[in-house]
Coordinates of C-alpha atoms and ligand atoms in Angstrom, one line a residue:
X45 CA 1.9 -8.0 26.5
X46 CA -1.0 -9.1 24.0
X47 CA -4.6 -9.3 24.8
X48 CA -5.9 -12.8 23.2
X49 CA -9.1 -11.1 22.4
X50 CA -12.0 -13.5 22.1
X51 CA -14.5 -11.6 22.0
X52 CA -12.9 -9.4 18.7
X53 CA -11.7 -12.9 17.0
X54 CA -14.9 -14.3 17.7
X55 CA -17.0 -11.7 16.2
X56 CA -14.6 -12.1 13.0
X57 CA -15.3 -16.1 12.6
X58 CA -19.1 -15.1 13.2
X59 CA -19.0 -12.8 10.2
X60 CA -17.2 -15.4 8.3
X61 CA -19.8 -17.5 8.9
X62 CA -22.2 -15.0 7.8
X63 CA -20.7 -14.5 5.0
X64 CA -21.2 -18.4 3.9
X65 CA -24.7 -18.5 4.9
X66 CA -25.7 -15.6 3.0
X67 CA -24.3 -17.4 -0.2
X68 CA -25.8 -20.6 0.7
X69 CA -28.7 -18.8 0.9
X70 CA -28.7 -17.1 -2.0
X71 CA -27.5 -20.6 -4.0
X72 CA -31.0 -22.2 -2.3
X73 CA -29.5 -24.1 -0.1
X74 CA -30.6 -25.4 3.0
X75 CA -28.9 -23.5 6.4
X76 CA -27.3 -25.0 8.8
X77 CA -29.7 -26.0 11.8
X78 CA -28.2 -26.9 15.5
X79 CA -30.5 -28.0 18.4
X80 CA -29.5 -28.1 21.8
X81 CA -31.1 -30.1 24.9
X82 CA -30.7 -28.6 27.8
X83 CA -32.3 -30.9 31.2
X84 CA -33.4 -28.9 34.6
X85 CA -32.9 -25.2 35.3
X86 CA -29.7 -24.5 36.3
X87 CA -29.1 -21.2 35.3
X88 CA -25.6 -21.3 34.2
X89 CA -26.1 -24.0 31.8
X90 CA -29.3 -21.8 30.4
X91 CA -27.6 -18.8 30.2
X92 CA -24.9 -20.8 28.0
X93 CA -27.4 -22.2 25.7
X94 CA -29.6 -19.0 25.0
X95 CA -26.4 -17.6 23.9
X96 CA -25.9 -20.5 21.6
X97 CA -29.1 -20.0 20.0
X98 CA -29.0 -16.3 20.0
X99 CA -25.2 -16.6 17.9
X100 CA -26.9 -18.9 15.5
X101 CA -29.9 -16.7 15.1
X102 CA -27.2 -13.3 14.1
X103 CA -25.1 -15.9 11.6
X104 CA -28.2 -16.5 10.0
X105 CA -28.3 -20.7 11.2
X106 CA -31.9 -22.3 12.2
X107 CA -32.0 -23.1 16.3
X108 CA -34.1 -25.4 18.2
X109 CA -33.9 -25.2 22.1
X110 CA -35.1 -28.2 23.5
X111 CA -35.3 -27.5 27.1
X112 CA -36.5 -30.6 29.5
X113 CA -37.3 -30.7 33.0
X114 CA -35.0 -31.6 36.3
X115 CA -36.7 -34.9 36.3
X116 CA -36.2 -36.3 33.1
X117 CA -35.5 -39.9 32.5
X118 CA -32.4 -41.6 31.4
X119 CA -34.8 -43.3 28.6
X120 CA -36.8 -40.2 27.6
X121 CA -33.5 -38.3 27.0
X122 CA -32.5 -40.9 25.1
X123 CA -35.8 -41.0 23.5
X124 CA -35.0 -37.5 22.5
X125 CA -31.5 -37.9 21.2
X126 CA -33.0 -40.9 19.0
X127 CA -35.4 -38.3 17.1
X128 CA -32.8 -35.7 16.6
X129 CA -30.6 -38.7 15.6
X130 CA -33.7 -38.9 13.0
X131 CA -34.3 -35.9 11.9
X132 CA -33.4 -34.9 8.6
X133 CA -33.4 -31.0 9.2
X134 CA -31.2 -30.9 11.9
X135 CA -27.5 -30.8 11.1
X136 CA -25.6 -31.6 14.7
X137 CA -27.1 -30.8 18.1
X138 CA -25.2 -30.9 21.8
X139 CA -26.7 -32.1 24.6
X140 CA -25.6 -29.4 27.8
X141 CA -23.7 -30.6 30.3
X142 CA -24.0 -31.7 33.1
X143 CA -26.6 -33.9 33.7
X144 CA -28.7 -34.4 37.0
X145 CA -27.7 -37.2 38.6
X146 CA -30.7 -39.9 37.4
X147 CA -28.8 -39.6 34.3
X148 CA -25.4 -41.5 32.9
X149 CA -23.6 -39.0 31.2
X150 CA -21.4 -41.8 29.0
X151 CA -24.2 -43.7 28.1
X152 CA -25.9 -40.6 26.9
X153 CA -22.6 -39.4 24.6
X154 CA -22.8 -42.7 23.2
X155 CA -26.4 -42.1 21.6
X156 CA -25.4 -39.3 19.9
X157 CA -25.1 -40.4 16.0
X158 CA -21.0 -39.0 15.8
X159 CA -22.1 -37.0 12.4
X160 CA -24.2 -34.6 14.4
X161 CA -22.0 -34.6 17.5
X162 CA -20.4 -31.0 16.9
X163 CA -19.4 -30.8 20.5
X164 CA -16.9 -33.6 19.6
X165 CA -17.7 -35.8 22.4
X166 CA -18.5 -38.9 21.5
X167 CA -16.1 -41.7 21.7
X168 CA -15.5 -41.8 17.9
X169 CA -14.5 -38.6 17.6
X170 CA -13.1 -38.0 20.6
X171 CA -10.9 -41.4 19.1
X172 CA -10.5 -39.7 15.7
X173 CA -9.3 -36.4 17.4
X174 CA -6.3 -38.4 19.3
X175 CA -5.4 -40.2 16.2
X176 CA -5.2 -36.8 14.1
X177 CA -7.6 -37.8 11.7
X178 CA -10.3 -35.5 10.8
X179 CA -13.3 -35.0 12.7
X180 CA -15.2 -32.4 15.1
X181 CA -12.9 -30.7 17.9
X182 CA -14.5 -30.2 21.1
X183 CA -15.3 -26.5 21.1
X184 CA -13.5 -25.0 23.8
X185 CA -10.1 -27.1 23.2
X186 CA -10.7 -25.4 19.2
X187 CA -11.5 -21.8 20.2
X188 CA -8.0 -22.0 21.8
X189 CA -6.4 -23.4 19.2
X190 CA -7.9 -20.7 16.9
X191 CA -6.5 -18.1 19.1
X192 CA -2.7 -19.4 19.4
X193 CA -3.2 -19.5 15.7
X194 CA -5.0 -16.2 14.8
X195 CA -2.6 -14.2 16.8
X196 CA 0.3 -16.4 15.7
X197 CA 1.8 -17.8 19.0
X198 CA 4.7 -19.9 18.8
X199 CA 4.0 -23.5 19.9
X200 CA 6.7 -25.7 18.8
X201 CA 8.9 -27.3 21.2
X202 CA 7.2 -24.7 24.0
X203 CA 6.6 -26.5 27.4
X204 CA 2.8 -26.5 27.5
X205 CA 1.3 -27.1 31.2
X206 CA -2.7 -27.9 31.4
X207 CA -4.5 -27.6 34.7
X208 CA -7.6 -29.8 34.9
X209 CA -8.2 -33.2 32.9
X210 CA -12.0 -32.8 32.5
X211 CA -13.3 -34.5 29.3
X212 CA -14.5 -31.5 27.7
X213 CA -11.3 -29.5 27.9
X214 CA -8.1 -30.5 30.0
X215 CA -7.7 -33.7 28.6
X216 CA -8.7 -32.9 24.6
X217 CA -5.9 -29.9 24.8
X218 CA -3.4 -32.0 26.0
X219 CA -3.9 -34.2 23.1
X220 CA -3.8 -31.5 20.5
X221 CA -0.8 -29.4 21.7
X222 CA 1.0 -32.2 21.7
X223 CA -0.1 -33.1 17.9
X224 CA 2.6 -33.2 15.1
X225 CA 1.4 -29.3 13.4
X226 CA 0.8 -26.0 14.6
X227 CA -1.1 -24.7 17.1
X228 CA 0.7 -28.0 18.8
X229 CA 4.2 -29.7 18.8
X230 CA 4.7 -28.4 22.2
X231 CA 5.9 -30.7 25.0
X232 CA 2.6 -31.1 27.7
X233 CA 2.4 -31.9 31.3
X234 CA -1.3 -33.0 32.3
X235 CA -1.7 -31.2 35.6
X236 CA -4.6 -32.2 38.2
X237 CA -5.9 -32.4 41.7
X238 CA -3.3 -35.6 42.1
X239 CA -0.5 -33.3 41.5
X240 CA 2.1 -32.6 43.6
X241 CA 4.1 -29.0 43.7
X242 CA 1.9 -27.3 40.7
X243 CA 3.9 -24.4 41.0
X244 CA 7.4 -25.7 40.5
X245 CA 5.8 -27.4 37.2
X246 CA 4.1 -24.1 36.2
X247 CA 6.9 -22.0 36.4
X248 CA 8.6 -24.3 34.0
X249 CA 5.8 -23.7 31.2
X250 CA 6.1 -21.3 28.4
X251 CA 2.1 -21.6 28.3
X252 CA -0.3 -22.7 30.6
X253 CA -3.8 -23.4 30.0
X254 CA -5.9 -23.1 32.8
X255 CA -9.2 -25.2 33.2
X256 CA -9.7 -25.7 37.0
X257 CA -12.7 -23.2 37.9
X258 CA -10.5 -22.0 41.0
X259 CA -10.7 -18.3 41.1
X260 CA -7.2 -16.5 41.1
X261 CA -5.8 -19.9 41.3
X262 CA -2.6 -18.7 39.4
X263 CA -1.0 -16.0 40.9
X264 CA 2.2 -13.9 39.6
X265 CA 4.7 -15.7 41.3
X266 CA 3.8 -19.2 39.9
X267 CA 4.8 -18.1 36.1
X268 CA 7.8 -17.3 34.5
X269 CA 8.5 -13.8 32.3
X270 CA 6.6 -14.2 29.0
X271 CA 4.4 -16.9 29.5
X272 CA 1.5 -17.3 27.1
X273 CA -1.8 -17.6 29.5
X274 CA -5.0 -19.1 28.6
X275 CA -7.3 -19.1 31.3
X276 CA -10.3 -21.2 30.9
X277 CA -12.1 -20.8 34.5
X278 CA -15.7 -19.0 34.2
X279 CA -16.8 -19.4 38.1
X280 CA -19.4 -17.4 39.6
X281 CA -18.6 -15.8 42.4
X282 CA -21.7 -13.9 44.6
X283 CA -21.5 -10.1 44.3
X284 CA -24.0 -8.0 46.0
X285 CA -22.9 -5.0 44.3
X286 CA -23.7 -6.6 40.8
X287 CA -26.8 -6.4 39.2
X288 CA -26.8 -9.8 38.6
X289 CA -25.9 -10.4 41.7
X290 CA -22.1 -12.3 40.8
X291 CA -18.8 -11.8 38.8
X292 CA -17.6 -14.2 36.3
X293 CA -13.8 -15.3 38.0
X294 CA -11.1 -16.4 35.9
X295 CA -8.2 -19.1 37.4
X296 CA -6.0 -16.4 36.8
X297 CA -5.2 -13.8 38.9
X298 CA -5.0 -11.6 35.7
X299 CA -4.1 -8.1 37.5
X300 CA -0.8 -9.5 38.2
X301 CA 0.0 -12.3 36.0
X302 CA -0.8 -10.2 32.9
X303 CA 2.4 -8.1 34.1
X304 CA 4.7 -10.6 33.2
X305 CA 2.8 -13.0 30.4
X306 CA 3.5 -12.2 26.7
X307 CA -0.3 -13.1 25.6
X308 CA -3.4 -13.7 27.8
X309 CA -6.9 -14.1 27.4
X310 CA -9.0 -12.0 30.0
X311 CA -12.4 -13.1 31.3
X312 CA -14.9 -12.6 30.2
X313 CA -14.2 -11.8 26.7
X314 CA -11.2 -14.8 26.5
X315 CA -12.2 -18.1 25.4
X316 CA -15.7 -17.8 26.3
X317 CA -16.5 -16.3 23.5
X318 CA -14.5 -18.6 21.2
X319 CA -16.4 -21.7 21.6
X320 CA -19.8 -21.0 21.0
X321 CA -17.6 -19.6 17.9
X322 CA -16.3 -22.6 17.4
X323 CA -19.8 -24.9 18.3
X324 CA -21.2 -22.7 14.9
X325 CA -18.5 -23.8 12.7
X326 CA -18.6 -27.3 13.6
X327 CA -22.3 -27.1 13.0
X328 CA -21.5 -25.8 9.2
X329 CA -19.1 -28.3 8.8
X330 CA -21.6 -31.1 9.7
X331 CA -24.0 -29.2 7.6
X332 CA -21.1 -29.4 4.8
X333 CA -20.4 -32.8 5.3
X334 CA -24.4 -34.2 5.0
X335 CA -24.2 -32.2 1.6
X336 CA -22.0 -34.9 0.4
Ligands
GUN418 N1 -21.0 -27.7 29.5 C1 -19.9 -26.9 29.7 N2 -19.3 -26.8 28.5 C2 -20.0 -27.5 27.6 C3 -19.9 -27.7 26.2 O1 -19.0 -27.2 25.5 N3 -20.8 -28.5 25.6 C4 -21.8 -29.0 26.3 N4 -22.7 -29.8 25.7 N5 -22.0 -28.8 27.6 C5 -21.1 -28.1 28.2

């Protein structure tokens, strides 16, 4: 069995990264720059942006946090997303999701000009990315594909099963494992809450990707030997004992399932890791892209 180490892989792409900046640096060019809107306090959603900002800050990339309150506006986000839309300096930008509730999520996406969209969610791209043309991959959905591919994992003609067919990673990696190329070529079955007898379809799949946010949803006896497992789920779950007061819960109930899979990703430390990796190199190819 293989530890898919994000966290390692990760660190390498943010050194390659590096390693670009410091000559585009040294040429006099300008550095990449990202922003990222975050509305309210929820303190999952902060936690993930101050580590966005903190990785562009160690690859050498200008930040800008723009952090607005609970009771924002539909109109004075979009205010917002106009002036980034604007502004020369800044190469791509994500807005964090979710949204409160005063605010409509698609209407949002769609204000976000699609060559500074490097979370790849905007219709357009989103479009492009189904049609195989080129264009920013949704981070997540490319951190994995960067793993099957950095540690060489077979794809073609493999069974691949998704759980969950959110927008951001279910439905994108169902898309692109099922592209003509590699990571992909793999036969996929969309699972979601509408399904019926997961189990008997997961047992089929030579690898599951798991995006549900059900802790220890998968258990042993719902795999088959060597299955490659990516486990998406980052749930909180309360812990006293913690100093933070929770643990971060995988869907997979890793103890057991890692016995018989071939390649896993653990969490923390999985696929985490791998997309704000992956939200830095979108922002350097947007960056690339405005250069010409
Ligand atoms: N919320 C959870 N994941 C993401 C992500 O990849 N991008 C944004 N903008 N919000 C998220």
């Amino acid at each position: 069995m293989t530890i898919l180490d994000g966290k390692k892989i990760s660190n390498d792409i943010k050194n390659e990264i590096a390693a670009r900046v410091d000559k585009m640096k040294e040429r006099g060019e300008k550095v990449p720059h990202l922003a990222a809107v975050i509305v309210g306090e929820d303190g999952a959603s902060l936690t993930y942006v101050g580590s966005k900002v903190r990785a562009c800050e160690r690859v050498g990339y200008k930040s800008t946090m723009i952090q607005l309150p609970h009771t924002t506006s539909e109109v004075e986000l979009i205010q917002q997303i106009r002036a980034l839309n604007k502004d020369n300096d800044i190469d791509g930008f994500i807005v964090q999701l979710p949204l409160p509730p005063q605010i409509d999520e698609e209407k949002i996406l769609l204000e976000v000009d699609p060559s500074k969209d490097v979370d790849g969610f905007h219709p357009m791209n989103f479009g492009k990315m189904a049609l195989d043309m080129s264009t920013f991959i949704p981070a997540t959905p490319f951190g994995i594909l960067e793993l099957l591919e950095r540690y060489k994992v077979e794809t073609q003609g493999k069974h691949t099963v998704v759980i969950g067919r959110s927008h951001i990673v279910g439905r994108p990696m169902s898309i692109l494992m099922s592209r003509k190329g590699w990571p992909g070529n793999s036969t996929v079955t969309l699972t979601h809450s509408s399904t019926k007898n997961i189990a008997d379809i997961t047992r089929q799949a030579d690898i599951i990707i798991s995006a549900l946010g059900v802790p220890d949803f998968l258990k042993a006896d719902m795999v088959k030997d060597d299955v490659v497992i990516i486990d998406v789920g980052i749930t909180r779950v309360k812990d006293e004992s913690q100093p933070r007061g929770y643990v971060i819960k995988g869907d997979v109930d890793f103890e057991n399932v890692s016995k018989k899979a071939s390649f896993i990703t653990p969490v923390p430390g999985g696929v985490g890791p791998m997309t704000i990796a992956m939200l830095l190199k979108n922002t350097l190819l947007a960056r690339e892209q405005r250069n010409n």
